[in-house]
XYZ file of C-alpha atoms in Angstrom:
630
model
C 0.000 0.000 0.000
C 1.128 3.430 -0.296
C 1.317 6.626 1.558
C 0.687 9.659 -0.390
C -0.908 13.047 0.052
C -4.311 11.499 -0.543
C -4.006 8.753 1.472
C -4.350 7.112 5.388
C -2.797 3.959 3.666
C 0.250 2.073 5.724
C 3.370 2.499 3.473
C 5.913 4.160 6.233
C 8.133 6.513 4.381
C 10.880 8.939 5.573
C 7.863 11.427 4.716
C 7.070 13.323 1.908
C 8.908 16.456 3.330
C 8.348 18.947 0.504
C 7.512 19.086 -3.049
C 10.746 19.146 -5.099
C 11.507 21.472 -8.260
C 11.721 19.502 -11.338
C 15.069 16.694 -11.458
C 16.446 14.789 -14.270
C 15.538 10.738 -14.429
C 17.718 8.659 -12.235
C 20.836 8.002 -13.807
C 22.446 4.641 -14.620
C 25.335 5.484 -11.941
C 22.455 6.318 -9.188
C 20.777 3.318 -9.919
C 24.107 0.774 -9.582
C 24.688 2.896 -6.437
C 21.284 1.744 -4.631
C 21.757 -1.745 -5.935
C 25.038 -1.549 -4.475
C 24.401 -0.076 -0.877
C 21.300 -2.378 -0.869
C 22.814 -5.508 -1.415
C 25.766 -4.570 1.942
C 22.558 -4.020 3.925
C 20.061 -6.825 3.298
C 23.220 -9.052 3.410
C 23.962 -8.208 7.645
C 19.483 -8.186 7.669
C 18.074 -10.376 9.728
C 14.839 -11.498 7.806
C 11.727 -10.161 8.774
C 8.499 -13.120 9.572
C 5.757 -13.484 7.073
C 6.780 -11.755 4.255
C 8.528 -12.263 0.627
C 12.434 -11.217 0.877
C 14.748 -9.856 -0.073
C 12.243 -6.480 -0.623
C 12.223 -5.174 -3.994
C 14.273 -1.753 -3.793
C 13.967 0.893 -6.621
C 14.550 4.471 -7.713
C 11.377 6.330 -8.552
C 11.480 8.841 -11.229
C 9.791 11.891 -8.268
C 11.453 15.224 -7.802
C 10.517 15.413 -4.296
C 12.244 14.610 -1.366
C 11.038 11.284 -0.215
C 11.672 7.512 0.148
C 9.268 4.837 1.680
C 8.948 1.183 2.657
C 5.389 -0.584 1.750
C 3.375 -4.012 1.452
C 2.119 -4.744 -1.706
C 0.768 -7.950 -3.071
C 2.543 -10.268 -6.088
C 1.587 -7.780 -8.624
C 2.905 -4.770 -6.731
C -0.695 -3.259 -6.120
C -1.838 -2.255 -2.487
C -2.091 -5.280 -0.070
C -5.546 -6.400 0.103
C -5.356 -7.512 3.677
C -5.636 -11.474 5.213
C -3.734 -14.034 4.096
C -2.268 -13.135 0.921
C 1.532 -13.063 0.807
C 3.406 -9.955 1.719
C 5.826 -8.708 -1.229
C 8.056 -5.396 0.732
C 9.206 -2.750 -1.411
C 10.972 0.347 -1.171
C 11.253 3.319 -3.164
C 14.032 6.332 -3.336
C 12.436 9.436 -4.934
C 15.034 10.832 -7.703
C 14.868 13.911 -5.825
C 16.286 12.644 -2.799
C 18.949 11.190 -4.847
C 20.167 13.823 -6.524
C 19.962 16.504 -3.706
C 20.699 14.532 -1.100
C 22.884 11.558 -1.998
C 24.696 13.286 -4.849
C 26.093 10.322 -6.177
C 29.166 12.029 -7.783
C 30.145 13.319 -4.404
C 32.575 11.932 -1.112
C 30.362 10.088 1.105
C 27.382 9.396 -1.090
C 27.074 5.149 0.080
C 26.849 6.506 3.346
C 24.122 9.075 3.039
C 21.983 6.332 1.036
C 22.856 3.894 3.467
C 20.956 5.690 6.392
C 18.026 5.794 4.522
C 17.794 2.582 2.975
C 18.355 1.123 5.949
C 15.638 3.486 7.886
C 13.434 2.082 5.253
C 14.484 -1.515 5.665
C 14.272 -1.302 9.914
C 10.559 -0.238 8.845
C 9.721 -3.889 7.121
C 11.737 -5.463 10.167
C 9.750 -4.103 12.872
C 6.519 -5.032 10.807
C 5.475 -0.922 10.539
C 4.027 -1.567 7.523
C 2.222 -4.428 7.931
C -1.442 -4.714 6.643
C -3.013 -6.529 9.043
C -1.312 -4.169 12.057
C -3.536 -2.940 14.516
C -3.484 0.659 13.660
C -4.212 3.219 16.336
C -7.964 4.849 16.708
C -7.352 8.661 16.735
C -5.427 11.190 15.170
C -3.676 11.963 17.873
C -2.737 8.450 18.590
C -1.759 7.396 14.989
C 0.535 11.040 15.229
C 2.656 9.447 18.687
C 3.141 6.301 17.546
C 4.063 6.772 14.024
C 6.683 9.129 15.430
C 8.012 6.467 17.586
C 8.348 4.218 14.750
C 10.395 6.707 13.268
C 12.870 6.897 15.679
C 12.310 2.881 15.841
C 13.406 2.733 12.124
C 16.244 5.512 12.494
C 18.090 3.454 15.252
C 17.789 0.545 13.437
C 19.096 1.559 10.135
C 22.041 3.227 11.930
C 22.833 -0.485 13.602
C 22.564 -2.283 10.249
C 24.905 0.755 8.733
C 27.716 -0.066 10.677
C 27.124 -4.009 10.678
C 27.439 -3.180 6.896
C 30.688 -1.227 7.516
C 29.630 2.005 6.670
C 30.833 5.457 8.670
C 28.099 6.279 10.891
C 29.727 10.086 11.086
C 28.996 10.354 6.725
C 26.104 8.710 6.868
C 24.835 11.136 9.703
C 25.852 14.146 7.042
C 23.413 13.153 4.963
C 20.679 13.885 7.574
C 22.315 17.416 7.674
C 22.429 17.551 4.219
C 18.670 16.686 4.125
C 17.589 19.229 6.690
C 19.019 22.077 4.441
C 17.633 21.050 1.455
C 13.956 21.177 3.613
C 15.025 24.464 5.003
C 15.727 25.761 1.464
C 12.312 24.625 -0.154
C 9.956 25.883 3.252
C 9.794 22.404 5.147
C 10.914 21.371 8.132
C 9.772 22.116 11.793
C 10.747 22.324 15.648
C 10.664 19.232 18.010
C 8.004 20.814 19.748
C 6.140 21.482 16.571
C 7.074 17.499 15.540
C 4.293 16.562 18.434
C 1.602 16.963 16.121
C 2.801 15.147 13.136
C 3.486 11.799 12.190
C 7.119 12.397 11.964
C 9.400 14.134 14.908
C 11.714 17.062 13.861
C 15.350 15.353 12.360
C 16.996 17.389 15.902
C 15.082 14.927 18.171
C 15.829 12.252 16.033
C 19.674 12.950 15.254
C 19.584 13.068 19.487
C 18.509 9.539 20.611
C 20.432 8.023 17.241
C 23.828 9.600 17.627
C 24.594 9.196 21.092
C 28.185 11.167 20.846
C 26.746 14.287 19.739
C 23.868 14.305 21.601
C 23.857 17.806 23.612
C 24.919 19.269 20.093
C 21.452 18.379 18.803
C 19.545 18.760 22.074
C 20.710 22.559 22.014
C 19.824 22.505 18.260
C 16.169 21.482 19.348
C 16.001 23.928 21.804
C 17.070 27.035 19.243
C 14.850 25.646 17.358
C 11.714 25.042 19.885
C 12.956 28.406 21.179
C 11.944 30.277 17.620
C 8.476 28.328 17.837
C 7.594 29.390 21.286
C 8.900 32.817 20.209
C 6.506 32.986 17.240
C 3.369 32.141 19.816
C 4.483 34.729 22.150
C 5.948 32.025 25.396
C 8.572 34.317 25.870
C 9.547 32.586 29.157
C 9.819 29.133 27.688
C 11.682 30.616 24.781
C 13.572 32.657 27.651
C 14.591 28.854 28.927
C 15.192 27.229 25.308
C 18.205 29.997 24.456
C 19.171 30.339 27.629
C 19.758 26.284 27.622
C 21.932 26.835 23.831
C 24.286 30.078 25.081
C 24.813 27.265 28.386
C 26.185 25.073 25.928
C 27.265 27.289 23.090
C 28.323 30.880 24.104
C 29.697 31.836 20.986
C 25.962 30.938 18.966
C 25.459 34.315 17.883
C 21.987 33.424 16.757
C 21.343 32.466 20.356
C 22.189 35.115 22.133
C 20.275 37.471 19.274
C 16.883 35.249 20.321
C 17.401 35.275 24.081
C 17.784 39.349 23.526
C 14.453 39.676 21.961
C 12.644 37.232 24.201
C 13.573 39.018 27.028
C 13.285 42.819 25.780
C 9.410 41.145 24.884
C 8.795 39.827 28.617
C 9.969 43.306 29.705
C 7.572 45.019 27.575
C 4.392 42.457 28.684
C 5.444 44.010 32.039
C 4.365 47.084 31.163
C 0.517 48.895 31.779
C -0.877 52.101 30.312
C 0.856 54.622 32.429
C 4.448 52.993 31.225
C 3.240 53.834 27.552
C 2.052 57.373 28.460
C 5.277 58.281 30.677
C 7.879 57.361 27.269
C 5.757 59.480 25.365
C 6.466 57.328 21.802
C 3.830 56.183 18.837
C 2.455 52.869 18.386
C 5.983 50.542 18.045
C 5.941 47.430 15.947
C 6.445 44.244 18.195
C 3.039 42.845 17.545
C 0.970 45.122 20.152
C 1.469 46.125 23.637
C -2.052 44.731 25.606
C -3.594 45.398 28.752
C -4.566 42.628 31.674
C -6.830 42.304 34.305
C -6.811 43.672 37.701
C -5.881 40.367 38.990
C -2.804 40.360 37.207
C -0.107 41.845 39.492
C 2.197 44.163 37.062
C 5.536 44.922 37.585
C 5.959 48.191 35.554
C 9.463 48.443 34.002
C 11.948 45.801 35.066
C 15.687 47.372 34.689
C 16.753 44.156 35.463
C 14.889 41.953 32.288
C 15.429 45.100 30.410
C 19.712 45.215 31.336
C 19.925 41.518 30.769
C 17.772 41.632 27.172
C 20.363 44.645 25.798
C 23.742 42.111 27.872
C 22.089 39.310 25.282
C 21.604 41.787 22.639
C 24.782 43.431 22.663
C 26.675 39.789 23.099
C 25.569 39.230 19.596
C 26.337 42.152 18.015
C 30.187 41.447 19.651
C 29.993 37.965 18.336
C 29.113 38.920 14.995
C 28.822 42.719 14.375
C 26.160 44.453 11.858
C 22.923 41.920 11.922
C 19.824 43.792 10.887
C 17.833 42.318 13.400
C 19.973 42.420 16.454
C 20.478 46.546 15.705
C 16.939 47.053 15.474
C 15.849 45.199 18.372
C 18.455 47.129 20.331
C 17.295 50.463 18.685
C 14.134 49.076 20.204
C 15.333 48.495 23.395
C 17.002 51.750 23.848
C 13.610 53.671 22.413
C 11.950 51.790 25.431
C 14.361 52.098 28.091
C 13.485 51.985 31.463
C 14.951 55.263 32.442
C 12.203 56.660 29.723
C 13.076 57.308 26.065
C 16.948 57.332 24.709
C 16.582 58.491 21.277
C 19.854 59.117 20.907
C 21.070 55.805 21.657
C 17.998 54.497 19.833
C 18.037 56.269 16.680
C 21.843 55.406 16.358
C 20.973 51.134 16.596
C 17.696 52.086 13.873
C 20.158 53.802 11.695
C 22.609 51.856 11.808
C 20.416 49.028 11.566
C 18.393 50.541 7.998
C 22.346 50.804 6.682
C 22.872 47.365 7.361
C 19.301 46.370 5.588
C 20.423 47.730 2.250
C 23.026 44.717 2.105
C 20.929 41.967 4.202
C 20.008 39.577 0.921
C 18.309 37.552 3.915
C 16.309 40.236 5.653
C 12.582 39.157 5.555
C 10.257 42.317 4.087
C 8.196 42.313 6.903
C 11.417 42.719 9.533
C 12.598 45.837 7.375
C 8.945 47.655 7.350
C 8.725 46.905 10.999
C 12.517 47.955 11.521
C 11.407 51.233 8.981
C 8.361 52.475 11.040
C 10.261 51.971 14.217
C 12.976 53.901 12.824
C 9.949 56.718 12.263
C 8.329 56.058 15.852
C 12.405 56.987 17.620
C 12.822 59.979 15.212
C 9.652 61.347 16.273
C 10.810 61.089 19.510
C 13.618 63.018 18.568
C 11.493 65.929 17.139
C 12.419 65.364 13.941
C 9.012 65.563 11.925
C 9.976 65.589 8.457
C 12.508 63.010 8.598
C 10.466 60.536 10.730
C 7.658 60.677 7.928
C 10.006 59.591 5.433
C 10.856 56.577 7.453
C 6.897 55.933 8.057
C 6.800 56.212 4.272
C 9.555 53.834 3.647
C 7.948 51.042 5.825
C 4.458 51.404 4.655
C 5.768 51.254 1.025
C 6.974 47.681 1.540
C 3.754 46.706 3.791
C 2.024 47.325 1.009
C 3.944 44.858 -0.986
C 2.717 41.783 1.428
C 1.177 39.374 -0.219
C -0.319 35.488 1.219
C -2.553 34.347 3.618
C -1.091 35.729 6.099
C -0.929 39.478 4.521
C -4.245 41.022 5.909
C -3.450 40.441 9.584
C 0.344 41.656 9.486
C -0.965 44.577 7.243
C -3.748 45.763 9.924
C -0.732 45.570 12.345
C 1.622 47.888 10.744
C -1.289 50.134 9.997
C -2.468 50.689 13.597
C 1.398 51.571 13.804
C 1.630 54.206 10.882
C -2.093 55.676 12.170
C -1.337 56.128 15.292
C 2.111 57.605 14.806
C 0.588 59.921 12.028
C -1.861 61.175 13.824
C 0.377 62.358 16.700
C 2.098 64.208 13.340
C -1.145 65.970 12.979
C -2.608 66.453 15.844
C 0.011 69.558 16.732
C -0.571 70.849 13.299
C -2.340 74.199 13.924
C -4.961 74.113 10.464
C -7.982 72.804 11.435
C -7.773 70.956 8.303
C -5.233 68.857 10.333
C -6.685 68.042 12.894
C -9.458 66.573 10.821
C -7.109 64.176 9.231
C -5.874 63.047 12.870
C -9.545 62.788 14.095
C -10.321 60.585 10.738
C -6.824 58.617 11.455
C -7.701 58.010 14.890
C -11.095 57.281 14.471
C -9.782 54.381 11.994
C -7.100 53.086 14.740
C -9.684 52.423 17.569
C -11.462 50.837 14.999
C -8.676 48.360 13.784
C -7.051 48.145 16.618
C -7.861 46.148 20.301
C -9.203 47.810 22.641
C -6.698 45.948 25.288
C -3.807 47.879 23.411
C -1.662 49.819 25.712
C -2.117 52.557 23.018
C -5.427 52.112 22.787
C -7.115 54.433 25.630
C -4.496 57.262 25.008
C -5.314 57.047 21.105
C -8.980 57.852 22.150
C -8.291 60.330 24.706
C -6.123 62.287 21.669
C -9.063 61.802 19.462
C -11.850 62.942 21.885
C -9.790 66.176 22.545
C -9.137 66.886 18.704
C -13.281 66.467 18.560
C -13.475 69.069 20.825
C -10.987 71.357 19.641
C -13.020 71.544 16.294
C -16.114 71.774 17.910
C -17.008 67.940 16.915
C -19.384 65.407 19.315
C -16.930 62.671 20.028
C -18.268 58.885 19.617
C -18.425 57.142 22.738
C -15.977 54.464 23.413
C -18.443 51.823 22.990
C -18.500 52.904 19.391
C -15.497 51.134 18.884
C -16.238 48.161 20.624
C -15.430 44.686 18.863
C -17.541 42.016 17.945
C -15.490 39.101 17.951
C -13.180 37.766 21.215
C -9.858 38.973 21.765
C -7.033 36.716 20.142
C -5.408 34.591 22.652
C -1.758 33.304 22.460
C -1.290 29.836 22.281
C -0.860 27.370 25.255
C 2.607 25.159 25.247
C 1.925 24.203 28.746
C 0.485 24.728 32.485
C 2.002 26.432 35.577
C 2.089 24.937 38.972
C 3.704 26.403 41.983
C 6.974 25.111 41.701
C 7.327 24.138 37.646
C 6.030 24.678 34.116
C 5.164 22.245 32.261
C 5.508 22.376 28.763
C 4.792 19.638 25.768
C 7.849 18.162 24.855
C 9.316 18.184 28.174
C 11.296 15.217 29.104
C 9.196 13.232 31.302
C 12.523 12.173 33.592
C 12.957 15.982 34.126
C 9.330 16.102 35.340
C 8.937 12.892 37.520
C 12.505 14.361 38.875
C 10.825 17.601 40.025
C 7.183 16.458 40.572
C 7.865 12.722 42.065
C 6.888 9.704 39.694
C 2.936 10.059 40.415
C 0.476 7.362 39.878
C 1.429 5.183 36.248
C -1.139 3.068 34.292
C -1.078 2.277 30.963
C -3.080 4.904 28.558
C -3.789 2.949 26.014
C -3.778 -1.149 25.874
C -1.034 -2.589 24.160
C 0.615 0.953 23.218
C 3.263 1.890 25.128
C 1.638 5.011 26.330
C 1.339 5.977 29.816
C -1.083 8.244 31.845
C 0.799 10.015 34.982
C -2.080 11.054 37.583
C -0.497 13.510 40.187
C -3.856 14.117 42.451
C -2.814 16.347 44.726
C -1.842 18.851 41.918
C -5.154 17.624 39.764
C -3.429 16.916 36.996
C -2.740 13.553 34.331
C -0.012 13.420 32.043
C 0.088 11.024 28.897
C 3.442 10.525 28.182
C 5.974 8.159 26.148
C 9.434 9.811 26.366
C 8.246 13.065 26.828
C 4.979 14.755 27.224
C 2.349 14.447 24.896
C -0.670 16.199 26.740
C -1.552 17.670 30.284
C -4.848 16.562 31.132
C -6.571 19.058 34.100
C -9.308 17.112 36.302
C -10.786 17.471 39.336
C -11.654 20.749 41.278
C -7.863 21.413 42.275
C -6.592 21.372 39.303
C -4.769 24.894 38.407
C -6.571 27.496 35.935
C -5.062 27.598 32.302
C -4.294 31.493 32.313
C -5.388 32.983 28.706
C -3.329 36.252 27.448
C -3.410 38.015 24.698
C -2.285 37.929 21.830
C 1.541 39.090 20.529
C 3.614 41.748 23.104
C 2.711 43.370 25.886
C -0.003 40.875 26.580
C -2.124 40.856 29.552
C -4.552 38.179 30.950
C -8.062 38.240 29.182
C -9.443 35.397 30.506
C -8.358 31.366 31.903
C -10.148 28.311 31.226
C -10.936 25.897 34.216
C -12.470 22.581 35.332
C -16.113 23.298 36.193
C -16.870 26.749 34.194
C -19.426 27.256 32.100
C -18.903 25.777 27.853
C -21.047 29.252 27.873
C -18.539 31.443 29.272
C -15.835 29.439 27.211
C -17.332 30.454 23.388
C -17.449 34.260 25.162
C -13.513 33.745 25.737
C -12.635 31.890 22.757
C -15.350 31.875 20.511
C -17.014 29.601 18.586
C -14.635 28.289 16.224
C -13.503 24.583 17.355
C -13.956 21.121 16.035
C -14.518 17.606 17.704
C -11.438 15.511 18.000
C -10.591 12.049 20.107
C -7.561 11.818 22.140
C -6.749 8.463 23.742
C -9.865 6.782 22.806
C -12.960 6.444 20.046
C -16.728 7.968 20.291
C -14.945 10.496 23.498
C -15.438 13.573 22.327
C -13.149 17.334 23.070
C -13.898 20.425 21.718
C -10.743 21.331 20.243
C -9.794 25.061 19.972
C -6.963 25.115 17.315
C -5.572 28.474 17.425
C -5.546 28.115 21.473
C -3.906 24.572 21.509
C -6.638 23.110 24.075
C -9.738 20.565 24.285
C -12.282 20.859 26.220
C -14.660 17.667 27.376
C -18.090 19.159 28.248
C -20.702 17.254 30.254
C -23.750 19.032 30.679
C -22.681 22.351 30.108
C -19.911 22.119 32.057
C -16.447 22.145 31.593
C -15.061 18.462 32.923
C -11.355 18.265 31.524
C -9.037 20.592 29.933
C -6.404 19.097 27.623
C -3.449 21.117 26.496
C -2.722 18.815 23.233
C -1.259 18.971 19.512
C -3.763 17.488 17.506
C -2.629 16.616 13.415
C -3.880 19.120 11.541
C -4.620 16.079 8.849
């Protein structure tokens, strides 16, 4: 059978990582090669029960980047199922070949060796058999498919060397592969890996090569780190760099991360009175939002703030003239503790705009923000003219976004140029002026959330220009939204002591929480569910953790923030509220999914990263989970 796009069938492949540009047909030299490197392997193979062998091994004529092992019957057609004989095969996409292998170059038996034999150690350990007991739910098929993976990975490495090949070249070729994903868009984090079928190549190049094992655990954590960056965790991404600069002090892209996260915890420190005292426009670092009483709020930490600019100004020492790490200390400076330093600010921005005209690499959407920044500090500095030219600049390349993705980064560089504009216009003595600003304003508390820091002072501005022109002001409830406020997503749960996080190690968590109460999660799968009672909380775990499960009345609240910098709390989700009061937190937009077992039903809030099992009305678990998006 085989696996393809289209298809739940059970062919086991490396996976079909990304679509490939167009390759030439496998060549007669790639084709000995395979024959070759399979022959060394199948002759250390132990053979497999119940099946034809040796497996018939192949190039196939695909420009993607794939291989895969499948059951077929005699006339190499998908396996019917019962007791018809099992003919293996396995297929090498041209693509792979060619990028990957390179035939022509040092080394190339050893990179096809790894993957042959990953493909082989699938037949072996019977991961593509037909008449397998396959797991129920998506979420099930995602953990152990990813187990098999690693299952297959440390096999073929053992059959490798029995073979004679050099596990060190062979382990190149993984490297090899994870560049060629990086160059056509694939690829993902280890954390991101929990919710597909295959785990990330760092967690796998970490339990197969044994002597370079903290060299790949810091290379998940950089890597988690960016993910938990991108959904706004700035303390676990805090933890994840922090973990890589331990290990690797001179990783300049480390130190450039663990800057940012930290200047953005500093900033969701701050409330509306921290805005109004640095006197600055709307900044672009995703939105600075307000939280609930309840949440106790620091104001400006020097501290955080000193040790984000140490971390920011490492990297520029370790490598001088990045883009990024300029601008986010132009940042930093514009939103200094001590209030304001334009000086210091507006010397990192331009510095950092110099440097952009030679960054090849600089995404469009870091140069507009790093461009209307640039205009926000040389505001600050009273220069008018100038810092409307900069605005320009930046909204000139906003407007060049394009994708799925384009309408929400758009609104959020236009709340940025509004704002900023209008605080242009508003000291602009014409009354013609003012109009503008009251117009630009008006369209700001319209676009923008009403939990931005910005938010209350850009009404205030506008109610006043109103009244200057002798103009009614709209109440504030005029602006009010319709739909929830976005929410950030949830990677984990805090107790008193410890986060928890998916992904975590579950030795580092039994080592901090005790070993709990174990019982199998799932019979005959090597899953286990961890109950710790006293903290009201179940874990499902294999290696690491898979899900935290909340039951019981003492289990702790799931606090809800918004979304991007500066967030505050807007909500938290909790054994025993209302579904009702859920949809007015999160909306209605979820789907059913099973976890552990068929015809149990969670409501399963994608963009949150949680399911919710409702009895009656009632909230009766919360399940922070990654469920397959397929």
């Amino acid at each position: 059978m085989y696996r393809s796009a289209l298809t739940t069938a059970l062919a086991v492949g490396i996976t079909l990582l990304v679509a490939g540009t167009s390759s030439a047909a496998p060549t007669e030299k790639e084709k000995k090669l395979l024959a070759d490197v399979s022959a060394k392997l199948l002759a250390v193979c132990e053979r497999p029960k119940n099946v034809e062998w040796p497996p018939n091994i192949a190039l196939e004529d695909d420009p993607d980047i794939n291989a895969y092992a499948a059951i077929t019957d005699k006339d190499g057609k998908p396996h019917p199922g019962g007791t018809a004989k099992m003919y293996p095969i396995i297929r090498v996409f041209a693509g792979l070949m060619s990028k990957v292998v390179e035939a022509d170059k040092v080394g190339a038996e050893d990179r096809l060796a790894i993957i042959v034999g990953h493909e082989i150690g699938h037949l072996v350990k019977e991961h593509c058999s037909p008449i397998k007991k396959r797991e129920k739910t998506p979420f099930l098929k995602v953990t152990f498919e990813s187990r098999e993976e690693i299952e297959a990975d440390l096999f073929g490495l053992e059959l490798l060397l029995k073979a004679g090949y050099d596990m060190d070249r062979a382990l190149k070729g993984i490297d090899r592969m994870k560049e060629v994903i990086k160059t056509l868009g694939g690829g993902y984090s280890s954390f991101e890996g929990l919710g597909k079928d295959h785990p990330s190549w760092d967690a796998r190049l970490e339990k197969a090569d044994k002597d370079k094992a903290q060299l790949w655990k810091a290379m998940a954590a950089f890597n988690n780190g960016v993910v938990f960056l991108t959904t706004e965790d700035y303390a676990t991404a805090i933890s994840c760099f922090e973990k890589v600069t331990r290990q690797f002090p001179a990783a300049h892209e480390a130190w450039a991360n663990l800057g940012y996260a930290r200047l953005m915890r500093y900033c969701d420190q701050w409330d509306k009175n921290d805005i109004q005292s640095q006197g600055i426009g709307q900044v672009v670092v995703g939105g600075f939002y307000t939280r609930l009483d309840s949440i106790k709020v620091r104001g400006k930490d020097k501290k955080l703030w000193f040790d984000a600019v140490g971390a920011l100004r490492e990297a520029n020492r370790l490598k001088p003239g990045q883009t990024i790490v300029l601008a986010n200390l132009g940042l930093a400076y514009l939103l200094s503790p001590e209030g304001k330093d334009v000086g210091e600010s507006t010397r990192f921005f331009s510095e950092a705009a110099e440097a952009a005209k030679k960054d090849t690499k600089l995404d469009p959407v870091a140069h507009a923000a790093l461009l209307i920044n640039l205009g926000v500090a040389t505001l600050g500095d009273g220069k008018t003219d100038k810092a409307l030219g900069h605005l320009d600049d930046g909204e000139k390349l906003v407007r060049s976004f394009a994708g799925p993705a384009a309408k929400k980064l758009v609104a959020s560089f236009d709340a940025a140029l509004l704002y900023t504009r209008a605080m242009v216009l508003a000291e602009k003595k014409e009354a013609e002026e003012k109009e503008k600003a009251i117009n630009m304003l008006g369209q700001y508390l319209r676009v923008t959330s009403t939990r931005s820091l910005w938010w209350d002072q850009g009404y205030d501005r506008y109610a006043d220009l109103c009244k200057a022109v002798g103009r009614a002001p709209k109440a504030k409830e005029a602006f009010k939204k319709d739909r929830p406020e976005p929410t950030r997503v949830v990677t984990g749960i805090k107790l008193k002591d410890i986060t928890i996080t998916l992904g975590d190690d579950i030795e580092d968590i039994t080592e901090k929480l005790g070993k709990g109460q174990s019982s199998t999660a799932v019979q005959g799968l090597s899953l286990t569910r961890i109950r710790y009672e006293n903290e009201g909380i179940e874990l499902l775990a294999t290696d690491q953790v898979l899900a935290i499960i909340l039951v019981g009345e003492n289990s702790p609240a799931i606090q809800l923030t918004g979304k991007m910098t500066g967030t505050g709390k807007v909500g938290e989700l909790k054994v025993g509220m209302s579904f009702k009061d859920v949809e007015e937190l999160l909306g209605e937009d979820y789907q059913p999914c099973e976890i552990t077992a068929t015809e149990v039903f969670y409501r399963f809030f994608r963009e949150q990263g949680v399911a919710l099992r409702v009895v009656k009305g009632k909230v009766v678990e919360v399940v922070v989970v990654r469920i397959p998006t397929r």
